[in-house]
Amino acid sequence: MRSHLRDAAGLVRNFEDAYGHIVHALRKFRNEYNYPRIGYVSGILTSEGPHRVLQNREELIRLAGVLQEMHHFPIFTLQDIFTPETLRLLKEAGHTSLHYTDLATQVLQSGHITDTFFAPRWKISPTVCLEHDAAERFGLKIHYIEYE
């Protein structure tokens, strides 16, 4: 799944593009490949300041890969669909973390996600807390990752 999202990452220019590509991949994995479960990883990205964004991004991508190997079903993070260049362009266009949270909420509400994984220190991010609230509201299974 993550490779499908990474393949589409170069085509993403805005949040609508991202949502379309994500939902396309989710449908494919649920309906064509018959995965009964699909997971989503959330965690801090910007909460520690701009100097940590790329490092946090890479950590979320790495964590999604590890979790997928452990659980044997597709697991991804929004960072799989955004290249660093796309992130830069979105920021320059005035997009904020709330735009990412809106996208995450739409993805969580899509009906294709069954499990959510919250990375360590997730509670320090107000926007990740909103994603957590959405996961609870939509009745998704919530996992807390507790390593440092």
PDB file of N, CA, C and O in Angstrom, residues 3 20 25 31 36 48 55 59 69 71 90 94 98-99 103 107 119 140:
ATOM      1  N   SER A   3       3.829   1.642  -1.069  1.00  0.00           N
ATOM      2  CA  SER A   3       4.480   1.872  -2.366  1.00  0.00           C
ATOM      3  C   SER A   3       3.495   2.479  -3.360  1.00  0.00           C
ATOM      4  O   SER A   3       3.873   3.314  -4.176  1.00  0.00           O
ATOM      5  N   GLY A  20      -7.726  11.958  -3.015  1.00  0.00           N
ATOM      6  CA  GLY A  20      -8.113  11.087  -4.126  1.00  0.00           C
ATOM      7  C   GLY A  20      -7.188   9.893  -4.268  1.00  0.00           C
ATOM      8  O   GLY A  20      -7.646   8.749  -4.432  1.00  0.00           O
ATOM      9  N   ALA A  25      -6.131   4.058  -3.297  1.00  0.00           N
ATOM     10  CA  ALA A  25      -5.312   2.963  -2.764  1.00  0.00           C
ATOM     11  C   ALA A  25      -6.071   2.179  -1.698  1.00  0.00           C
ATOM     12  O   ALA A  25      -6.016   0.936  -1.668  1.00  0.00           O
ATOM     13  N   ASN A  31     -10.958  -3.794  -1.409  1.00  0.00           N
ATOM     14  CA  ASN A  31     -11.871  -4.476  -2.319  1.00  0.00           C
ATOM     15  C   ASN A  31     -11.190  -5.453  -3.277  1.00  0.00           C
ATOM     16  O   ASN A  31     -11.694  -6.549  -3.498  1.00  0.00           O
ATOM     17  N   PRO A  36      -8.983  -7.175   5.227  1.00  0.00           N
ATOM     18  CA  PRO A  36     -10.072  -6.763   6.118  1.00  0.00           C
ATOM     19  C   PRO A  36      -9.670  -5.615   7.042  1.00  0.00           C
ATOM     20  O   PRO A  36     -10.535  -4.934   7.587  1.00  0.00           O
ATOM     21  N   GLU A  48       7.493  20.106  17.294  1.00  0.00           N
ATOM     22  CA  GLU A  48       8.806  20.343  17.900  1.00  0.00           C
ATOM     23  C   GLU A  48       9.597  21.422  17.166  1.00  0.00           C
ATOM     24  O   GLU A  48      10.771  21.623  17.440  1.00  0.00           O
ATOM     25  N   GLN A  55      12.908  15.104  10.189  1.00  0.00           N
ATOM     26  CA  GLN A  55      13.233  13.973  11.048  1.00  0.00           C
ATOM     27  C   GLN A  55      11.963  13.286  11.547  1.00  0.00           C
ATOM     28  O   GLN A  55      11.865  12.057  11.537  1.00  0.00           O
ATOM     29  N   GLU A  59      10.602   9.473  10.707  1.00  0.00           N
ATOM     30  CA  GLU A  59      10.253   8.556  11.794  1.00  0.00           C
ATOM     31  C   GLU A  59       8.851   7.972  11.596  1.00  0.00           C
ATOM     32  O   GLU A  59       8.631   6.777  11.817  1.00  0.00           O
ATOM     33  N   GLU A  69       5.038  -4.660   9.027  1.00  0.00           N
ATOM     34  CA  GLU A  69       5.705  -5.957   9.136  1.00  0.00           C
ATOM     35  C   GLU A  69       5.210  -6.731  10.357  1.00  0.00           C
ATOM     36  O   GLU A  69       5.048  -7.953  10.296  1.00  0.00           O
ATOM     37  N   HIS A  71       2.207  -6.446  11.952  1.00  0.00           N
ATOM     38  CA  HIS A  71       0.773  -6.751  11.975  1.00  0.00           C
ATOM     39  C   HIS A  71       0.261  -7.464  10.725  1.00  0.00           C
ATOM     40  O   HIS A  71      -0.867  -7.938  10.715  1.00  0.00           O
ATOM     41  N   LEU A  90       3.188  23.337  -0.216  1.00  0.00           N
ATOM     42  CA  LEU A  90       1.939  23.528   0.529  1.00  0.00           C
ATOM     43  C   LEU A  90       2.120  24.563   1.628  1.00  0.00           C
ATOM     44  O   LEU A  90       1.248  25.410   1.844  1.00  0.00           O
ATOM     45  N   GLY A  94       0.473  28.629   2.145  1.00  0.00           N
ATOM     46  CA  GLY A  94      -0.285  29.042   3.322  1.00  0.00           C
ATOM     47  C   GLY A  94      -1.008  27.937   4.066  1.00  0.00           C
ATOM     48  O   GLY A  94      -1.780  28.202   4.988  1.00  0.00           O
ATOM     49  N   LEU A  98      -3.577  22.347  10.390  1.00  0.00           N
ATOM     50  CA  LEU A  98      -5.021  22.082  10.405  1.00  0.00           C
ATOM     51  C   LEU A  98      -5.514  21.532   9.073  1.00  0.00           C
ATOM     52  O   LEU A  98      -6.462  20.736   9.044  1.00  0.00           O
ATOM     53  N   HIS A  99      -4.866  21.911   7.976  1.00  0.00           N
ATOM     54  CA  HIS A  99      -5.224  21.341   6.678  1.00  0.00           C
ATOM     55  C   HIS A  99      -4.904  19.838   6.650  1.00  0.00           C
ATOM     56  O   HIS A  99      -5.671  19.040   6.111  1.00  0.00           O
ATOM     57  N   LEU A 103      -7.505  16.627   6.288  1.00  0.00           N
ATOM     58  CA  LEU A 103      -7.284  15.502   5.384  1.00  0.00           C
ATOM     59  C   LEU A 103      -7.311  14.188   6.165  1.00  0.00           C
ATOM     60  O   LEU A 103      -7.975  13.227   5.754  1.00  0.00           O
ATOM     61  N   VAL A 107      -9.810  10.961   5.728  1.00  0.00           N
ATOM     62  CA  VAL A 107      -9.308   9.606   5.482  1.00  0.00           C
ATOM     63  C   VAL A 107      -9.844   8.645   6.551  1.00  0.00           C
ATOM     64  O   VAL A 107     -10.310   7.554   6.236  1.00  0.00           O
ATOM     65  N   ALA A 119       1.905   7.432  17.509  1.00  0.00           N
ATOM     66  CA  ALA A 119       3.334   7.361  17.809  1.00  0.00           C
ATOM     67  C   ALA A 119       3.634   8.008  19.158  1.00  0.00           C
ATOM     68  O   ALA A 119       2.842   8.810  19.664  1.00  0.00           O
ATOM     69  N   LEU A 140     -12.794   3.599  15.526  1.00  0.00           N
ATOM     70  CA  LEU A 140     -11.647   2.845  15.023  1.00  0.00           C
ATOM     71  C   LEU A 140     -10.851   2.252  16.189  1.00  0.00           C
ATOM     72  O   LEU A 140     -10.845   2.799  17.287  1.00  0.00           O
TER      73      LEU A 140
END
